[in-house]
Every structure is written in structure tokens, then in C-alpha cells.
Amino acid sequence: MADLRQLSEALQKGDMETVKKLTSDALNEGLSPARILSDGLIAGMDIVGEKFKKNEMYIPEVLIAARAMHAGLSILQPKLVETGAKPVGKIAIGTVKGDLHDIGKNLVGMMLRGAGFEVLDLGIDVSTEKFVEAAKQEGVQIVGMSALLSTTMPHLKMVIEALHQAGLTSKVKIMVGGAPITQRYADEIGADGYAPDAASGVDKARQLLGIA
Amino acid sequence: MLIIGERLNTSRKQAAEAAEKFAATFIKAEAEAQLQAGAHFLDVNAGTFAEREMEYLLWMAKTLRAEVDAPLCIDSSDPVVIREALRICGKGMMVNSISAEKDTYAAVLPLIKEHECKVVALCMGDGGIPTEFENKLEIGCELVETLLRDGIAADDIYIDPLIMAVSTAQDGGVVALRMIQEVRNRYPGVHAVCGLSNISFGLPERRLLNRIFLVAAMSAGLDAVILDPLDKQMMASLIAAKTVLGRDEYCSQYLAAFRAHKLEQ
Ligand code: B12
């Protein structure tokens, strides 16, 4: 029986090989990718976050854990992304300027792909101009932005304003997320949608495009 | 070894409060304590007050120039603030900083010429802060050569390699050390300076790392540093490093520091 607690612990230690192995084992045993993700990988990352906050873990250790997280995600990816035929919509997603956190953004992207969306990943530390450029692109219907730091949250609003100014807000819907973001904040800055996690991000994207 | 005292920076809580209250006595006491402890220049920075930076920095500069006999290091990323501060201070200050970014370079160069300043030259250009040694060296060398060509004396240039935290890039320290060595070799007379706190970002017992890095950097050729001169252990390491690196004739500074009880841990 695959042990998701062990998976969480391996992730906290940054033990990439064990994370890979336990993730595959769990998949082979028929556990759902969603459960492996939430009770194994994300559960582990949550503890890392707690310990980081309390100065029980330090940046290099968080980085090793992040690397292990990426390794686990890359194994889950094909399962999460068992796409249907035709893309149901196109979304450009990135982490805002000054912010290097990409795990959450990658997860949202992965789940969206899994739900049949075409996803344009803009990466991290994405400038306002780059978001605007992406919004102009053929077929892009949603711009998704991730911000994990209180210092980078204001960039969400800046991008939204720039999209308004470029006259793109009739073309694209704007979706925001990231640990410090709330529905209230999203409303205040004029985003069209917010979701607290990747799974509800998919629902929100569907809803924004009227395909719920 | 040129020491630039870093305590008059509003990112320190007490300095920020003093600026807000225009507490001249505090500013003056901080300045004198730093000079007493061995500082040659006093860094002044009010960058945390985005909107009121100008007002607070000018007030600090004016207060210090009137009360204390030491040159200032005007520390701001806004050329307009630097210009106004230099008007108050007169000649012989240091400016922190110029860089290879086109706009910054064009705005700051005339100021350092007009006011005959020393200048901290940051190894970064319009493409941001390079992390790899080769890029960093290229930008640094180009910056030094441009400054020399534009008439700045080698002795007035203090190149800052911009140190990356070892917690996120483990070669951050080595890259900076190699930079210091290369620049000092290639351009005799040009100085190397750095701040020490970046190296230890994200790790516990930061002062230990800062101190060890200072010694390593001095051995690579660092001859100026921005630090807190009231940090006794740091200053003791600096003095001891000078002695073991052959920069202390007859070990007289070491012995003087010993007799003044500056080496006690
Ligand atoms: C891993 C991590 C790092 C790694 C990042 C590695 C990487 N490749 O991403 C490193 C070490 C680089 C790092 C650096 C820093 N970090 Co950090 N980091 C974290 C940590 C521990 C986990 C983040 C994570 O990946 N979570 C797991 C994912 C799955 O969750 P998530 O990102 O929240 O995403 C989910 C939802 O938010 C949502 N979502 C996210 N984006 C989007 C977008 C859309 C459109 C939608 C719909 C939904 C959505 O769905 C996701 C999946 O369910 C958090 C703590 C925490 N618990 O959040 C701190 C944390 C975010 N970091 C923090 C800090 C302070 C920093 C640093 C400033 C630390 C420092 N002093 O150097 C630097 C800043 C670097 C920078 N410029 O970005 C603070 C932020 C505090 C604040 N509110 O400002 C936190 C909260 C830690 C803390 N408690 O102090 N960090």
C-alpha cells in the first residue's frame, strides 16, 4: 500500500528519488492523481511552508523540497493531463513581476491542460508588457496570474489596468490566484475570477468561458 | 581598507524613526559612533521612504554636514535625489551608485564630475543583474572602461560585483571573489567594494557568514567595504585579516586594536 505520508515526508526532506518512486508506486496502485497530489505532495509542501515561516527550515532546504515537488509533478503530469480532443479554451498563465514562485502556477496550468485547455505558460517574473502581449495573441481567452508575495500582489492590479488600457478586457477574462490572494482582493482589483486552488481554478476557467 | 559605515539607512528601524522625527541628536550620535569605530565615509540612505526620500535624505545630509567632520556616501537609486544631496554636501563625497544602465549612467556621470566624487559602480546593465561570472565580468569591465574614458580617475572608481545569496545560488560567493580579483588585476588603481549582508540572505547565523566572506573578499583584493563599524566581531576580523594579508606594517594596527580592547570576543 503506497503511503502518502511517506511521500509527504520525502518531499519535506527534498529526497527527489524517493518522491519519484513513491509517486509512481501510488499511481501504479491505482490511487487517483488528485489524491496523491493533495495528500502527498501539497501536504508536504504545506509543512515546508510552516517550518520556513518558523525558521525551522531555510531557503536552500525549501529549494530542494521545491525540486522534489517538480519531480513528483512531472510524473503526475501525464495522468493529470489526459486530454480530450479539441481544446475547450486557451489560457495564458504566468507569475507576476518580481515573483519567482512557480509551483502553484505550474499546477494550475497542469490541471487546466488536464481539463482540455490549451495553456500558454509565460513563466515567472513576467512583466506587465509580456502579459499584455500574451493577451493580444490569437485565441487567448483568459489571462491567469499568480502572485505569492505581499510585495508582488500589487502587480496583479497593474496588469489589469494595462489590459484595460490596451482595450483587451473585452477579449480576455482575468483570473488570479496564489496563497495570499482572496476573493475579496480579487474583486477589489477588478479581476473576473479567483480560485483558491488548482482544481477550483479549472471550474472557474470553465465558468468564465460559459462552459461550466 | 576604506570603511563605509552603513547605519544611517532608513531600512534600519531606528534610523527611520529618527528621520521621521528629524531627530538631529540621534543622527549625530550614530555618525560619531561610526567614525569613532573606524568608518571613513558615512552612508546615508532614505530609500525606504519612496515618496519622502528626497526630504529625509536631504535633511540627513544637511544635518551631518553641519555637525560632523566626515564625508558622506550618498546612497540612492534616484539621480535627482543624488543631485540635490551633492548640492548640499559639496565636493569629495562618494556616490552610491552608478551602473551600466543607460539612463542611470547618463544621469549620474555629470554629477560625479561636477562634484568631484568617488563612485560605487554596480556590475549591472539594462538587462538586470548578471549572475554568471562571464556576463558579470563583461559588464563590469565595460563599465570601468567607460568611466575611465569619460574622465573619471581610476582612484575614484569603486566597483561593486553585486553579491548573490549563497542560499539561492551556491556559487554566489565564488563569482564575486573572482570578479574582485579580475577587476583589480586588469585595472590597477580601481578599487573594489561590496556590501556584506547579501551573501548570507536566507540562512541562520548571518553575521558569521558575513564575516567569513569579508576575509575571503579581502584576500581576493577587496579594499573598501560597506558595513556596520559597531559590529565588534566584524571589525576585529577586518583588522586581523589586514594583518595576515600583509597590509599592516609591523602589525601596528593589530597591536593598537589589541591594546584598545577591540579584539576581544
Ligand atoms: C517554495 C517556496 C519558495 C521557493 C520557490 C521555489 C519555486 N520554484 O517556486 C523559494 C525558496 C525560491 C522561495 C523564495 C521566497 N519566498 Co517563498 N515560499 C515557498 C513556499 C514554502 C511554498 C510555495 C508553494 O509552492 N506552495 C505550493 C503550491 C501548490 O501552492 P500555491 O503556490 O499557493 O498555489 C496554489 C494556490 O495558491 C492556487 N494558485 C496559485 N497561483 C494561481 C493562479 C491562478 C490563476 C489561480 C486560479 C490559482 C492559483 O493554486 C495553487 C495550487 O493549488 C511558501 C509557503 C506557503 N505555504 O505558501 C513560501 C512563501 C510564499 N515565500 C515567502 C517568502 C517571504 C519568500 C522570499 C521573499 C523569502 C526570502 N526571504 O528570500 C523569497 C522570494 C523570492 C521571489 N522573489 O519570489 C512567504 C511570503 C510571505 C508574503 N505573504 O509575502 C511564504 C508564504 C512563506 C512564509 N510563510 O513566510 N519561496
PDB file of C-alpha atoms in Angstrom, chain A residues 52 57-61 63, chain B residues 167-168 170 201-204:
ATOM      1  CA  PHE A  52      10.065  28.025   6.736  1.00  0.00           C
ATOM      2  CA  MET A  57      13.839  25.379   7.562  1.00  0.00           C
ATOM      3  CA  TYR A  58      15.950  27.691   5.412  1.00  0.00           C
ATOM      4  CA  ILE A  59      15.864  28.748   1.777  1.00  0.00           C
ATOM      5  CA  PRO A  60      18.242  26.089   0.397  1.00  0.00           C
ATOM      6  CA  GLU A  61      16.123  23.411   2.073  1.00  0.00           C
ATOM      7  CA  LEU A  63      14.588  24.861  -2.788  1.00  0.00           C
TER       8      LEU A  63
ATOM      9  CA  SER B 167      21.322  30.190  -0.195  1.00  0.00           C
ATOM     10  CA  THR B 168      19.814  30.522  -3.658  1.00  0.00           C
ATOM     11  CA  GLN B 170      25.741  28.371  -4.118  1.00  0.00           C
ATOM     12  CA  PHE B 201      20.429  36.023   2.961  1.00  0.00           C
ATOM     13  CA  GLY B 202      18.085  33.167   3.895  1.00  0.00           C
ATOM     14  CA  LEU B 203      20.476  31.394   6.269  1.00  0.00           C
ATOM     15  CA  PRO B 204      20.840  31.349  10.065  1.00  0.00           C
TER      16      PRO B 204
END
